[in-house]
Short mmCIF file of C-alpha atoms and ligand atoms in Angstrom, two decimals:
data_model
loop_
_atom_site.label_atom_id
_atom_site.label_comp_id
_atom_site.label_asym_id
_atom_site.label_seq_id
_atom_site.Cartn_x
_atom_site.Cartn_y
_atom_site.Cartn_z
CA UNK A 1 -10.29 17.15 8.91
CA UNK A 2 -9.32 13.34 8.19
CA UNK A 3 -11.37 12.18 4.62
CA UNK A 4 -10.77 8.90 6.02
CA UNK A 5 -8.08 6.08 6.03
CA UNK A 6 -7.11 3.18 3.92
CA UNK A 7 -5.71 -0.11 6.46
CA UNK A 8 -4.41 -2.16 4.50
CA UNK A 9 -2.41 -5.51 5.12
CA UNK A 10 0.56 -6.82 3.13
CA UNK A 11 0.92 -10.39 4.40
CA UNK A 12 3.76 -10.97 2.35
CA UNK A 13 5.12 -14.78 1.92
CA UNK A 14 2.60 -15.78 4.81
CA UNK A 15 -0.61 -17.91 4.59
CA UNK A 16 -1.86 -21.15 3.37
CA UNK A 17 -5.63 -20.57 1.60
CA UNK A 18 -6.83 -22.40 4.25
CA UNK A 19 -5.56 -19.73 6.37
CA UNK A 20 -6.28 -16.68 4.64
CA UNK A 21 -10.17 -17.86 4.34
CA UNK A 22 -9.96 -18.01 7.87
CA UNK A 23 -8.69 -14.92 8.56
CA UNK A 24 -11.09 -12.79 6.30
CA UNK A 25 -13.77 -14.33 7.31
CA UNK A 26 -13.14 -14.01 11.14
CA UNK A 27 -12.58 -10.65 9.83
CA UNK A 28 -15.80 -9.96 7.85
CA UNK A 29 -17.79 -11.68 10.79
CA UNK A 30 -16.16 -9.71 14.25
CA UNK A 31 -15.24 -6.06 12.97
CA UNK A 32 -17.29 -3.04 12.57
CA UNK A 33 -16.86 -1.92 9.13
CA UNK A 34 -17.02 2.05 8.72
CA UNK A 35 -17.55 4.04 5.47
CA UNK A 36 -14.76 6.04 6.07
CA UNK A 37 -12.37 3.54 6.49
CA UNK A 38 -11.75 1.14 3.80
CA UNK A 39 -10.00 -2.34 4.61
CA UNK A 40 -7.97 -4.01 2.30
CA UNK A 41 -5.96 -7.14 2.26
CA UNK A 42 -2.76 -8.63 -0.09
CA UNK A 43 -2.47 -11.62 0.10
CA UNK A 44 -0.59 -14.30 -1.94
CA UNK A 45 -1.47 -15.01 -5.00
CA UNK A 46 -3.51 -18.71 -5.01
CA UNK A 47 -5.28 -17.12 -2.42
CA UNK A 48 -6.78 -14.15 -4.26
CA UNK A 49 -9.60 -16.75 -6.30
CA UNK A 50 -10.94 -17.97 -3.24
CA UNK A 51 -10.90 -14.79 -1.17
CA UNK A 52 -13.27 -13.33 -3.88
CA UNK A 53 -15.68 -15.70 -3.44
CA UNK A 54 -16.37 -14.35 0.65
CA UNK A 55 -15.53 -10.72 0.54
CA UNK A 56 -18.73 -8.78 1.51
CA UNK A 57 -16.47 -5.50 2.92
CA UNK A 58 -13.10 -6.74 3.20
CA UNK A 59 -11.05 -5.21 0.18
CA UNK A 60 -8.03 -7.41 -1.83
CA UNK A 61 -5.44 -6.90 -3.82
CA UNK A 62 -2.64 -8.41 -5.69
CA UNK A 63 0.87 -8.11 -3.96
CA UNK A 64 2.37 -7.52 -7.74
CA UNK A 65 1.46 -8.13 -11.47
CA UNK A 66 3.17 -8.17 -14.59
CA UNK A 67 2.43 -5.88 -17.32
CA UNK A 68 1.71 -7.75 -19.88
CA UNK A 69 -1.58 -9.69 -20.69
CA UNK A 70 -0.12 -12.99 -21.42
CA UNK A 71 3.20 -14.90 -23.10
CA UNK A 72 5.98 -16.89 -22.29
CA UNK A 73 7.03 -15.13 -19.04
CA UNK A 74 6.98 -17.91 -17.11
CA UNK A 75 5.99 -17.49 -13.32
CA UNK A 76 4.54 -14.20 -13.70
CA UNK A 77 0.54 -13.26 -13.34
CA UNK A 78 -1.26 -10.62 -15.80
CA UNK A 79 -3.88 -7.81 -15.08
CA UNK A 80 -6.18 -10.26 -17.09
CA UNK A 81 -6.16 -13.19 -14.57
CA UNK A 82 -6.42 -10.82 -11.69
CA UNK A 83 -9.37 -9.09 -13.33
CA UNK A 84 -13.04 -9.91 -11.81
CA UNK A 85 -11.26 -11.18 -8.53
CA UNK A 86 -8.67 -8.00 -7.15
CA UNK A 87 -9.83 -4.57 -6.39
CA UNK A 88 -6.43 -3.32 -5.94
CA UNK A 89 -2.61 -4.02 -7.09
CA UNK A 90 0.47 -3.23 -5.07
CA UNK A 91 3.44 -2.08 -6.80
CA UNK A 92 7.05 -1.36 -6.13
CA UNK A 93 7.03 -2.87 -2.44
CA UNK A 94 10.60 -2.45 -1.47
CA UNK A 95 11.10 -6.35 -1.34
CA UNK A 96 10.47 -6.40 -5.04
CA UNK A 97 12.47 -3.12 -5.53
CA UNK A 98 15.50 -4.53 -3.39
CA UNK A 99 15.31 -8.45 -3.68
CA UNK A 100 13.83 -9.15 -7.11
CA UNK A 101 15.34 -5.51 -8.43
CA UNK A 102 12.66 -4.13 -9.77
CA UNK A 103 13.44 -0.68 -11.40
CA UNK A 104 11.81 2.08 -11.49
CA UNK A 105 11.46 1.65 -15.26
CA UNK A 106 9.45 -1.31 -14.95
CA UNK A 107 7.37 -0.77 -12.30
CA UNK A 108 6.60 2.33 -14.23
CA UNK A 109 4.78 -0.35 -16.92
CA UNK A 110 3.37 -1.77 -14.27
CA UNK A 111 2.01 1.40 -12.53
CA UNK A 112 0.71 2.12 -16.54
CA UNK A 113 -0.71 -1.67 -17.05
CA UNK A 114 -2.36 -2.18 -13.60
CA UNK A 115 -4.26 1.34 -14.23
CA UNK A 116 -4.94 0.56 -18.21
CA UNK A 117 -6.76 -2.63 -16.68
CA UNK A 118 -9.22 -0.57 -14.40
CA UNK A 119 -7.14 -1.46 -10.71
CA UNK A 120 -6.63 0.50 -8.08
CA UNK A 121 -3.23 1.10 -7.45
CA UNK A 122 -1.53 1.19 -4.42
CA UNK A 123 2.20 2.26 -5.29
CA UNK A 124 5.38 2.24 -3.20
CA UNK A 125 8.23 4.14 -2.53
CA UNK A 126 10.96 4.74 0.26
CA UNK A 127 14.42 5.18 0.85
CA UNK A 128 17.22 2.89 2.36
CA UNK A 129 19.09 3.70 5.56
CA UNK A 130 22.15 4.95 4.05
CA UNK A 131 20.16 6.86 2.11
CA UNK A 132 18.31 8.61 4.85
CA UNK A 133 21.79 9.01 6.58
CA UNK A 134 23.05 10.72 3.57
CA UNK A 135 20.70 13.57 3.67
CA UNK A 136 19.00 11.88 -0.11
CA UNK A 137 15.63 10.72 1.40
CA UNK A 138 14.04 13.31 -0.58
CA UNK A 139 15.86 13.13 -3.56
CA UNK A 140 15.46 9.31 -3.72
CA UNK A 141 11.43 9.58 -2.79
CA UNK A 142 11.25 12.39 -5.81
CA UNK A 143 13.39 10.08 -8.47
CA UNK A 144 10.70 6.54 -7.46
CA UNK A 145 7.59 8.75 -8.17
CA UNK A 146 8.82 11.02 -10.73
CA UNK A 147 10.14 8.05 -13.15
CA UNK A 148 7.29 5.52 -11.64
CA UNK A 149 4.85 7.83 -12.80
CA UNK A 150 6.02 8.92 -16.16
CA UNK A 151 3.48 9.29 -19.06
CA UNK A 152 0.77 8.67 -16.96
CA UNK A 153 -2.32 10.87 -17.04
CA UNK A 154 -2.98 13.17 -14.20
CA UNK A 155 -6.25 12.39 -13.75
CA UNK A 156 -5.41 8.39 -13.38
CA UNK A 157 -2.35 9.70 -11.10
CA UNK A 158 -4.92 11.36 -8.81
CA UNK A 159 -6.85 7.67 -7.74
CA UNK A 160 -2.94 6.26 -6.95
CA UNK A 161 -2.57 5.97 -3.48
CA UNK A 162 0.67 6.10 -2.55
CA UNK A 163 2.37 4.19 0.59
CA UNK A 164 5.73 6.01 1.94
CA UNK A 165 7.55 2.85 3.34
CA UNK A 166 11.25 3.82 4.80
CA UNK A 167 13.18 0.64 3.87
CA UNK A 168 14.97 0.63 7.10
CA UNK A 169 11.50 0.56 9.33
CA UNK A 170 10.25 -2.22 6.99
CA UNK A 171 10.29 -5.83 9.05
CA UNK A 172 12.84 -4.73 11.69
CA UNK A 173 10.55 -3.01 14.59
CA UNK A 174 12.29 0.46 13.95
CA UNK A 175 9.25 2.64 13.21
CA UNK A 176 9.48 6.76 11.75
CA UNK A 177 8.61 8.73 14.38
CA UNK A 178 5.35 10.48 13.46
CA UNK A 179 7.36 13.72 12.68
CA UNK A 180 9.71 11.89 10.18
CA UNK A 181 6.77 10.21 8.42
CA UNK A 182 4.77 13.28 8.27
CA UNK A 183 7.87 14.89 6.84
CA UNK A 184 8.17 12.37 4.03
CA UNK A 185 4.55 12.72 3.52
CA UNK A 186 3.84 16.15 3.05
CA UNK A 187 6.50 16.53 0.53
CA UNK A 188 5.20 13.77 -1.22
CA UNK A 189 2.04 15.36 -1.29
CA UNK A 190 3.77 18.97 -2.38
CA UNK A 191 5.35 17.33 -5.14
CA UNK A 192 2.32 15.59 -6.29
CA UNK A 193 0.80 19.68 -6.58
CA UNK A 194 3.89 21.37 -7.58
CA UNK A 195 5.42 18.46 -10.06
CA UNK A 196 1.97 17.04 -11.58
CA UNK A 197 -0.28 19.71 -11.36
CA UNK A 198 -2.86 17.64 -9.03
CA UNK A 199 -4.99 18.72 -6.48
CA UNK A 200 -2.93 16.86 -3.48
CA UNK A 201 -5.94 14.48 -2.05
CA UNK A 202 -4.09 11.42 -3.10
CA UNK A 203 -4.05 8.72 -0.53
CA UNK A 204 -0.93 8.48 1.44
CA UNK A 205 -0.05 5.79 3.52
CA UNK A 206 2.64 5.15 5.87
CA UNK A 207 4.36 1.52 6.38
CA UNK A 208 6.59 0.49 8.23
CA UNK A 209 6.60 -1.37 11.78
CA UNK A 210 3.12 0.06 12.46
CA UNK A 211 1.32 -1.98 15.18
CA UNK A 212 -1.75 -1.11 17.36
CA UNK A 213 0.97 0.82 19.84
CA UNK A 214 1.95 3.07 17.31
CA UNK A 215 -0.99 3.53 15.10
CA UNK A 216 -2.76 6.13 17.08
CA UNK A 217 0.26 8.93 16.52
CA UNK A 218 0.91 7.94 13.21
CA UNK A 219 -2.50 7.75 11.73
CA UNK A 220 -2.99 11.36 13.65
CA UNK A 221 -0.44 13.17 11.50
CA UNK A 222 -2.18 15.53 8.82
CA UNK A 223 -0.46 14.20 5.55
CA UNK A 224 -1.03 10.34 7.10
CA UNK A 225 -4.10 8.82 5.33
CA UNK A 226 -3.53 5.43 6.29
CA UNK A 227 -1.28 2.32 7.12
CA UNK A 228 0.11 -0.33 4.77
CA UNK A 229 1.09 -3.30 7.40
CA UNK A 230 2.93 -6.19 7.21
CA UNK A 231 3.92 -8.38 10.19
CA UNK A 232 0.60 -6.61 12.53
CA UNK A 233 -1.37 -7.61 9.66
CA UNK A 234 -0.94 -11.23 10.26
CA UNK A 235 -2.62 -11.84 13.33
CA UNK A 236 -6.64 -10.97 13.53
CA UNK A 237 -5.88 -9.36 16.83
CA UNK A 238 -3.33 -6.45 16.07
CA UNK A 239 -5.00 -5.97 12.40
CA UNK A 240 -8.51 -5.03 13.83
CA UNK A 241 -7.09 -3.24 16.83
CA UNK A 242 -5.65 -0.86 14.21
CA UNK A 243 -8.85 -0.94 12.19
CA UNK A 244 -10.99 0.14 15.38
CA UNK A 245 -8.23 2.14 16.47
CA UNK A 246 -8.69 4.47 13.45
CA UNK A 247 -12.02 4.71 14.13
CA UNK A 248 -11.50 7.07 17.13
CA UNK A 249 -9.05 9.26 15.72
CA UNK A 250 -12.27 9.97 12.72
CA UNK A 251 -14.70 10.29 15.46
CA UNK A 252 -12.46 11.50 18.66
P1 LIG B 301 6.08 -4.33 8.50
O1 LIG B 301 5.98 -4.36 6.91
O2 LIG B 301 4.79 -3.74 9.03
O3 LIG B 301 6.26 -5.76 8.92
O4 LIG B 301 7.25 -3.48 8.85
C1 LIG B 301 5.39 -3.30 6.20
C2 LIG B 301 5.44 -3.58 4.72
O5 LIG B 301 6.45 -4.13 4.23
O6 LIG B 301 4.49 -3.28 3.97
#
């Protein structure tokens, strides 16, 4: 039995304000919302203010954050600005792993900031090509959560969701098959009982190329608790075709 999904949309670099108001509100006036299914947005930053102001079910969320409150770190945004206006933070997308280098060091801080600040989390991880071909996709899934969740209390561990994005399906219309997601997935979810003691129910979502043609057999698989989407997530069209799409798999 599903508990539900989590659709989320990572629009990246994409969207004047003037276009993301659009957008959610086309959104908040033309889907059916469903309890089970909780919709969620991140957009760019100078958006995020406005959005808050016409949200009635639509969920947002910061794309990143730093960790610290406030100081001379010029170009960065704290957990303090975000508060009152974000329900969720994204952390460790592999764009700021890969082109801003992120380690897993830091965006263990900001795992342990975002959380310290009352956010939900949503926190990625996923290996590179040559790291799947190399047989490490487990070892290098196991090494991002392990170190980005260090000293972090299990019971704030257990409201993380988690987002399994495989680098090389990110962006480039290569999508997991349903079988290699799941894969990734349930060990995820094994490590999460055998390595931190939990209970397993964390949300896991899959991204990666997911589109309203390949939503159904992902969003199907047991360990699959949702989609993180970037390019699908852009147009109103292929976003809410995913979103009702869920809604049948929940209520076949
Ligand atoms: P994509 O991006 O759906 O365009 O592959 C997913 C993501 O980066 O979150």
């Amino acid at each position: 039995m599903k508990k539900g999904f989590i659709i989320a949309g990572n629009w990246k670099m994409n969207k004047t304000v003037k276009e993301a108001v659009e957008f959610v509100n086309w959104l908040e006036n033309n889907i059916e919302f469903n309890d089970m299914v909780e919709v969620l947005i991140f957009p760019p930053f100078v958006s995020l203010y406005e959005l808050s102001k016409i949200v009635k079910n639509v969920k947002i969320g910061s794309q990143n954050m730093y960790f610290e409150e406030n100081g001379a770190f010029t170009g960065e945004i704290s957990p303090v600005m975000l508060k009152g206006i974000v329900d969720y933070v994204l952390i460790g997308h592999s764009e700021r792993r890969n082109i801003f280098n992120e380690s897993n060091e830091l965006l263990n801080k900001k795992l342990k900031s975002a959380i310290s600040h009352g956010f939900k989390t949503v926190f990625c991880v996923g290996e590179k090509l040559e790291e799947r071909e190399s047989g490490n996709t487990e070892k290098v899934i196991k090494e991002q959560i392990i170190k980005g969740f260090e000293g972090i209390d299990k019971k704030d561990i257990e409201n993380v969701v988690i987002a399994y994005e495989p680098v090389w399906a990110i962006g480039t219309g290569k999508t997991a098959t349903p079988q290699q997601a799941q894969e990734v997935h349930e060990f995820i979810r094994e490590l999460l009982v055998s390595y931190f003691d939990l209970n397993g129910e964390n949300y896991i979502l899959y991204g990666g190329s997911v589109k309203p043609e390949n939503s159904n057999d992902l969003l199907s698989m047991k360990d699959i608790d949702g989609a993180l989407i970037g390019g699908a997530s852009l147009k109103t069209r292929s976003f809410s075709d995913i979103i009702h799409n869920s809604y049948k798999i929940l209520n076949p």
